[in-house]
CSV table of C-alpha atoms in Angstrom, one decimal:
chain,number,residue,atom,x,y,z
A,283,GLU,CA,52.6,-30.6,25.1
A,284,ALA,CA,51.4,-27.2,26.4
A,285,GLY,CA,47.8,-27.1,27.7
A,286,VAL,CA,45.3,-24.3,27.3
A,287,THR,CA,46.6,-21.0,28.4
A,288,GLN,CA,44.7,-17.9,29.5
A,289,SER,CA,45.7,-14.3,30.3
A,290,PRO,CA,45.6,-12.4,32.5
A,291,THR,CA,45.3,-14.5,35.6
A,292,HIS,CA,43.5,-11.7,37.4
A,293,LEU,CA,41.8,-8.6,36.1
A,294,ILE,CA,40.3,-5.8,38.1
A,295,LYS,CA,38.0,-3.3,36.4
A,296,THR,CA,35.4,-0.7,37.4
A,297,ARG,CA,31.8,-0.6,36.4
A,298,GLY,CA,31.3,0.7,32.8
A,299,GLN,CA,34.8,-0.3,31.7
A,300,GLN,CA,35.7,-2.9,29.1
A,301,ALA,CA,37.6,-6.1,29.8
A,302,THR,CA,39.5,-8.3,27.3
A,303,LEU,CA,40.4,-11.9,28.2
A,304,ARG,CA,42.7,-14.1,26.0
A,305,CYS,CA,42.9,-17.8,25.4
A,306,SER,CA,45.4,-20.0,23.5
A,307,PRO,CA,44.1,-23.5,22.7
A,308,ILE,CA,46.1,-26.7,22.7
A,309,SER,CA,48.1,-27.1,19.6
A,310,GLY,CA,46.0,-28.7,16.8
A,311,HIS,CA,42.7,-27.8,18.5
A,312,THR,CA,40.5,-25.5,16.4
A,313,SER,CA,37.5,-25.1,18.7
A,314,VAL,CA,37.5,-22.7,21.6
A,315,TYR,CA,34.8,-22.4,24.2
A,316,TRP,CA,34.2,-19.7,26.9
A,317,TYR,CA,32.4,-20.4,30.2
A,318,GLN,CA,31.5,-18.1,33.1
A,319,GLN,CA,31.8,-19.5,36.6
A,320,ALA,CA,30.1,-17.1,38.9
A,321,LEU,CA,29.6,-17.7,42.6
A,322,GLY,CA,26.4,-19.6,43.2
A,323,LEU,CA,25.6,-19.9,39.5
A,324,GLY,CA,27.8,-22.8,38.4
A,325,LEU,CA,29.4,-23.0,35.0
A,326,GLN,CA,27.5,-21.3,32.2
A,327,PHE,CA,28.3,-21.5,28.5
A,328,LEU,CA,29.1,-18.2,26.9
A,329,LEU,CA,30.6,-18.7,23.4
A,330,TRP,CA,31.9,-21.3,21.0
A,331,TYR,CA,34.3,-20.6,18.1
A,332,ASP,CA,35.5,-23.0,15.5
A,333,GLU,CA,37.6,-22.3,12.4
A,334,GLY,CA,37.3,-18.6,13.0
A,335,GLU,CA,33.5,-18.6,13.2
A,336,GLU,CA,31.1,-18.2,16.1
A,337,ARG,CA,29.2,-21.5,16.2
A,338,ASN,CA,27.0,-21.1,19.3
A,339,ARG,CA,26.2,-18.6,21.9
A,340,GLY,CA,24.8,-18.9,25.4
A,341,ASN,CA,22.1,-16.8,27.0
A,342,PHE,CA,24.2,-13.7,27.6
A,343,PRO,CA,23.7,-10.1,26.5
A,344,PRO,CA,25.4,-8.7,23.4
A,345,ARG,CA,28.0,-6.8,25.5
A,346,PHE,CA,29.7,-10.2,25.8
A,347,SER,CA,31.5,-10.8,22.5
A,348,GLY,CA,34.6,-12.4,21.2
A,349,ARG,CA,36.5,-13.6,18.2
A,350,GLN,CA,38.9,-16.3,17.1
A,351,PHE,CA,42.1,-15.5,15.3
A,352,PRO,CA,43.7,-17.4,12.3
A,353,ASN,CA,46.0,-19.2,14.8
A,354,TYR,CA,42.9,-20.3,16.7
A,355,SER,CA,43.6,-18.3,19.8
A,356,SER,CA,40.5,-16.4,21.0
A,357,GLU,CA,39.6,-13.2,22.8
A,358,LEU,CA,36.5,-12.6,25.0
A,359,ASN,CA,35.4,-9.0,25.3
A,360,VAL,CA,33.0,-7.7,27.9
A,361,ASN,CA,31.8,-4.2,27.4
A,362,ALA,CA,30.0,-1.9,29.9
A,363,LEU,CA,31.0,-4.0,32.8
A,364,GLU,CA,28.5,-4.6,35.6
A,365,LEU,CA,29.2,-5.8,39.2
A,366,GLU,CA,27.5,-9.2,38.4
A,367,ASP,CA,30.1,-9.8,35.7
A,368,SER,CA,32.6,-10.6,38.5
A,369,ALA,CA,33.4,-14.3,38.0
A,370,LEU,CA,36.0,-16.8,36.9
A,371,TYR,CA,36.1,-17.0,33.1
A,372,LEU,CA,37.2,-20.4,31.8
A,373,CYS,CA,38.4,-21.2,28.3
A,374,ALA,CA,38.4,-24.7,26.9
A,375,SER,CA,39.6,-26.2,23.6
A,376,SER,CA,38.9,-29.3,21.6
A,377,TRP,CA,39.3,-30.8,18.2
A,378,GLY,CA,36.9,-28.9,15.9
A,379,VAL,CA,33.7,-29.8,14.0
A,380,LEU,CA,35.8,-31.1,11.0
A,381,ALA,CA,37.0,-33.8,13.3
A,382,GLY,CA,33.6,-35.4,13.4
A,383,ASP,CA,32.0,-36.2,16.7
A,384,PRO,CA,32.5,-33.6,19.4
A,385,ASP,CA,35.4,-34.4,21.6
A,386,THR,CA,36.7,-33.8,25.0
A,387,GLN,CA,37.1,-30.2,26.1
A,388,TYR,CA,40.3,-29.3,28.0
A,389,PHE,CA,40.3,-26.3,30.2
A,390,GLY,CA,42.7,-23.5,30.9
A,391,PRO,CA,43.4,-22.1,34.4
A,392,GLY,CA,40.9,-19.3,34.1
A,393,THR,CA,40.9,-15.5,34.4
A,394,ARG,CA,39.4,-14.1,37.6
A,395,LEU,CA,37.5,-10.9,36.7
A,396,THR,CA,36.6,-8.5,39.5
A,397,VAL,CA,34.4,-5.6,38.8
A,398,LEU,CA,34.4,-2.8,41.4
B,27,ALA,CA,17.2,-29.0,26.8
B,28,GLN,CA,19.5,-31.3,28.6
B,29,THR,CA,19.9,-31.0,32.3
B,30,VAL,CA,22.5,-32.4,34.7
B,31,THR,CA,21.7,-32.9,38.4
B,32,GLN,CA,24.2,-33.5,41.2
B,33,SER,CA,22.2,-34.1,44.3
B,34,GLN,CA,25.1,-34.1,46.8
B,35,PRO,CA,26.4,-30.5,47.3
B,36,GLU,CA,29.1,-31.7,49.8
B,37,MET,CA,30.7,-35.0,50.7
B,38,SER,CA,33.6,-36.1,52.8
B,39,VAL,CA,35.6,-39.4,52.9
B,40,GLN,CA,38.5,-40.7,55.0
B,41,GLU,CA,41.8,-41.1,53.3
B,42,ALA,CA,42.1,-44.6,51.6
B,43,GLU,CA,38.4,-45.2,51.7
B,44,THR,CA,36.0,-45.3,48.7
B,45,VAL,CA,33.4,-42.7,47.8
B,46,THR,CA,30.7,-42.4,45.2
B,47,LEU,CA,29.5,-39.2,43.7
B,48,SER,CA,26.1,-39.2,42.1
B,49,CYS,CA,24.9,-37.6,38.8
B,50,THR,CA,21.7,-37.9,36.9
B,51,TYR,CA,20.9,-36.3,33.6
B,52,ASP,CA,17.9,-35.7,31.3
B,53,THR,CA,18.0,-36.0,27.5
B,54,SER,CA,16.1,-37.3,24.6
B,55,GLU,CA,19.3,-38.0,22.7
B,56,ASN,CA,20.6,-41.5,22.1
B,57,ASN,CA,24.1,-40.6,21.2
B,58,TYR,CA,26.0,-38.4,23.7
B,59,TYR,CA,29.0,-38.2,26.0
B,60,LEU,CA,29.4,-37.8,29.7
B,61,PHE,CA,32.3,-36.4,31.7
B,62,TRP,CA,33.5,-35.9,35.2
B,63,TYR,CA,35.8,-32.9,35.8
B,64,LYS,CA,37.7,-32.0,38.9
B,65,GLN,CA,38.3,-28.5,40.0
B,66,PRO,CA,40.8,-28.2,43.0
B,67,PRO,CA,41.3,-25.0,44.9
B,68,SER,CA,43.8,-24.0,42.2
B,69,ARG,CA,40.7,-23.5,39.9
B,70,GLN,CA,42.1,-25.5,37.0
B,71,MET,CA,39.3,-27.7,35.6
B,72,ILE,CA,40.8,-31.2,35.0
B,73,LEU,CA,39.3,-34.0,33.1
B,74,VAL,CA,38.8,-37.1,35.3
B,75,ILE,CA,37.0,-39.5,33.0
B,76,ARG,CA,34.9,-39.7,29.9
B,77,GLN,CA,32.1,-42.1,28.8
B,78,GLU,CA,30.5,-42.5,25.4
B,79,ALA,CA,26.8,-43.4,25.6
B,80,TYR,CA,27.1,-46.1,22.9
B,81,LYS,CA,29.6,-48.0,25.0
B,82,GLN,CA,28.1,-50.4,27.5
B,83,GLN,CA,31.4,-50.9,29.3
B,84,ASN,CA,32.0,-48.5,32.2
B,85,ALA,CA,35.0,-46.2,31.8
B,86,THR,CA,37.9,-46.6,34.2
B,87,GLU,CA,41.0,-44.4,34.9
B,88,ASN,CA,43.2,-45.8,37.6
B,89,ARG,CA,41.4,-45.2,40.9
B,90,PHE,CA,38.4,-43.5,39.2
B,91,SER,CA,35.6,-45.5,37.6
B,92,VAL,CA,32.0,-44.8,36.6
B,93,ASN,CA,28.7,-46.6,36.9
B,94,PHE,CA,26.9,-45.7,33.7
B,95,GLN,CA,23.2,-46.7,33.7
B,96,LYS,CA,21.8,-45.4,30.4
B,97,ALA,CA,18.2,-46.5,31.0
B,98,ALA,CA,18.2,-44.8,34.4
B,99,LYS,CA,20.2,-41.8,33.0
B,100,SER,CA,22.6,-42.1,35.8
B,101,PHE,CA,26.4,-41.6,35.8
B,102,SER,CA,28.1,-41.9,39.2
B,103,LEU,CA,31.8,-41.6,39.9
B,104,LYS,CA,33.6,-43.9,42.2
B,105,ILE,CA,36.9,-42.9,43.7
B,106,SER,CA,38.8,-45.8,45.3
B,107,ASP,CA,41.7,-45.4,47.8
B,108,SER,CA,40.9,-41.7,48.2
B,109,GLN,CA,43.9,-39.4,48.6
B,110,LEU,CA,44.2,-35.9,50.1
B,111,GLY,CA,44.9,-34.6,46.6
B,112,ASP,CA,41.4,-35.7,45.5
B,113,THR,CA,39.9,-32.8,47.6
B,114,ALA,CA,38.1,-30.7,45.0
B,115,MET,CA,34.8,-29.7,43.4
B,116,TYR,CA,33.7,-32.4,41.1
B,117,PHE,CA,31.4,-31.6,38.1
B,118,CYS,CA,29.4,-33.9,36.0
B,119,ALA,CA,29.0,-32.8,32.4
B,120,PHE,CA,26.9,-33.8,29.4
B,121,LEU,CA,27.7,-33.3,25.7
B,122,ASP,CA,25.4,-34.3,22.9
B,123,SER,CA,26.5,-35.2,19.4
B,124,GLY,CA,25.2,-32.0,17.9
B,125,ASN,CA,26.6,-28.5,18.0
B,126,THR,CA,25.9,-27.7,21.6
B,127,PRO,CA,28.2,-26.9,24.5
B,128,LEU,CA,28.9,-28.8,27.7
B,129,VAL,CA,26.1,-28.8,30.2
B,130,PHE,CA,27.4,-28.9,33.8
B,131,GLY,CA,25.8,-30.0,37.1
B,132,LYS,CA,26.2,-27.7,40.0
B,133,GLY,CA,29.1,-29.7,41.5
B,134,THR,CA,29.9,-31.8,44.5
B,135,ARG,CA,32.5,-30.5,47.0
B,136,LEU,CA,34.5,-33.5,48.1
B,137,SER,CA,36.8,-33.3,51.2
B,138,VAL,CA,39.3,-36.1,51.8
B,139,ILE,CA,40.1,-36.3,55.5
B,140,ALA,CA,43.4,-37.6,56.9
């Protein structure tokens, strides 16, 4: 069974540009989570999507946004990039809210975003 | 808000020895879940072990086991017969039963020495 996949592996942008990161969950999973792992800041929650809806959002500015498609894949968009957005962005998936209790999140390999 | 604390930023262990990584957490919830994830240099976050708070029995997965002390809000990870491939960052994480995301500790960098 395929795990969570993310693309691209690496992304290099300049300040002010926009970045789009993609994630495909494990087959059957309807929940997708995005986390930012910046140097020295640990893992911070960004966004949670389930059944196409945004369920929860972390303490990040509105220029971080995303969406979930009907096939449950997800996209994270970061507008007006700043130097401090440089980080590893991890996507995770799990069975969704309709499954009842929250379940284990399985992570993808991440996208390394570098803002110059 | 829940918090997770890992008090050991770095640890090392000799190959084949046993090591214990500490984790404490703070919550007012009664029903929740605790996890240990491993992140090797390849960056892939890998689930090591999971514990449901309502289960008194400590979870075990091959060489990995936990010591879950609910009253003390402690969740340590024991790695037996350490192997070179165990070298990684280890993150303790908390998930409550509501619609909230995983809360991670800052991690412990474990080095297994030959």
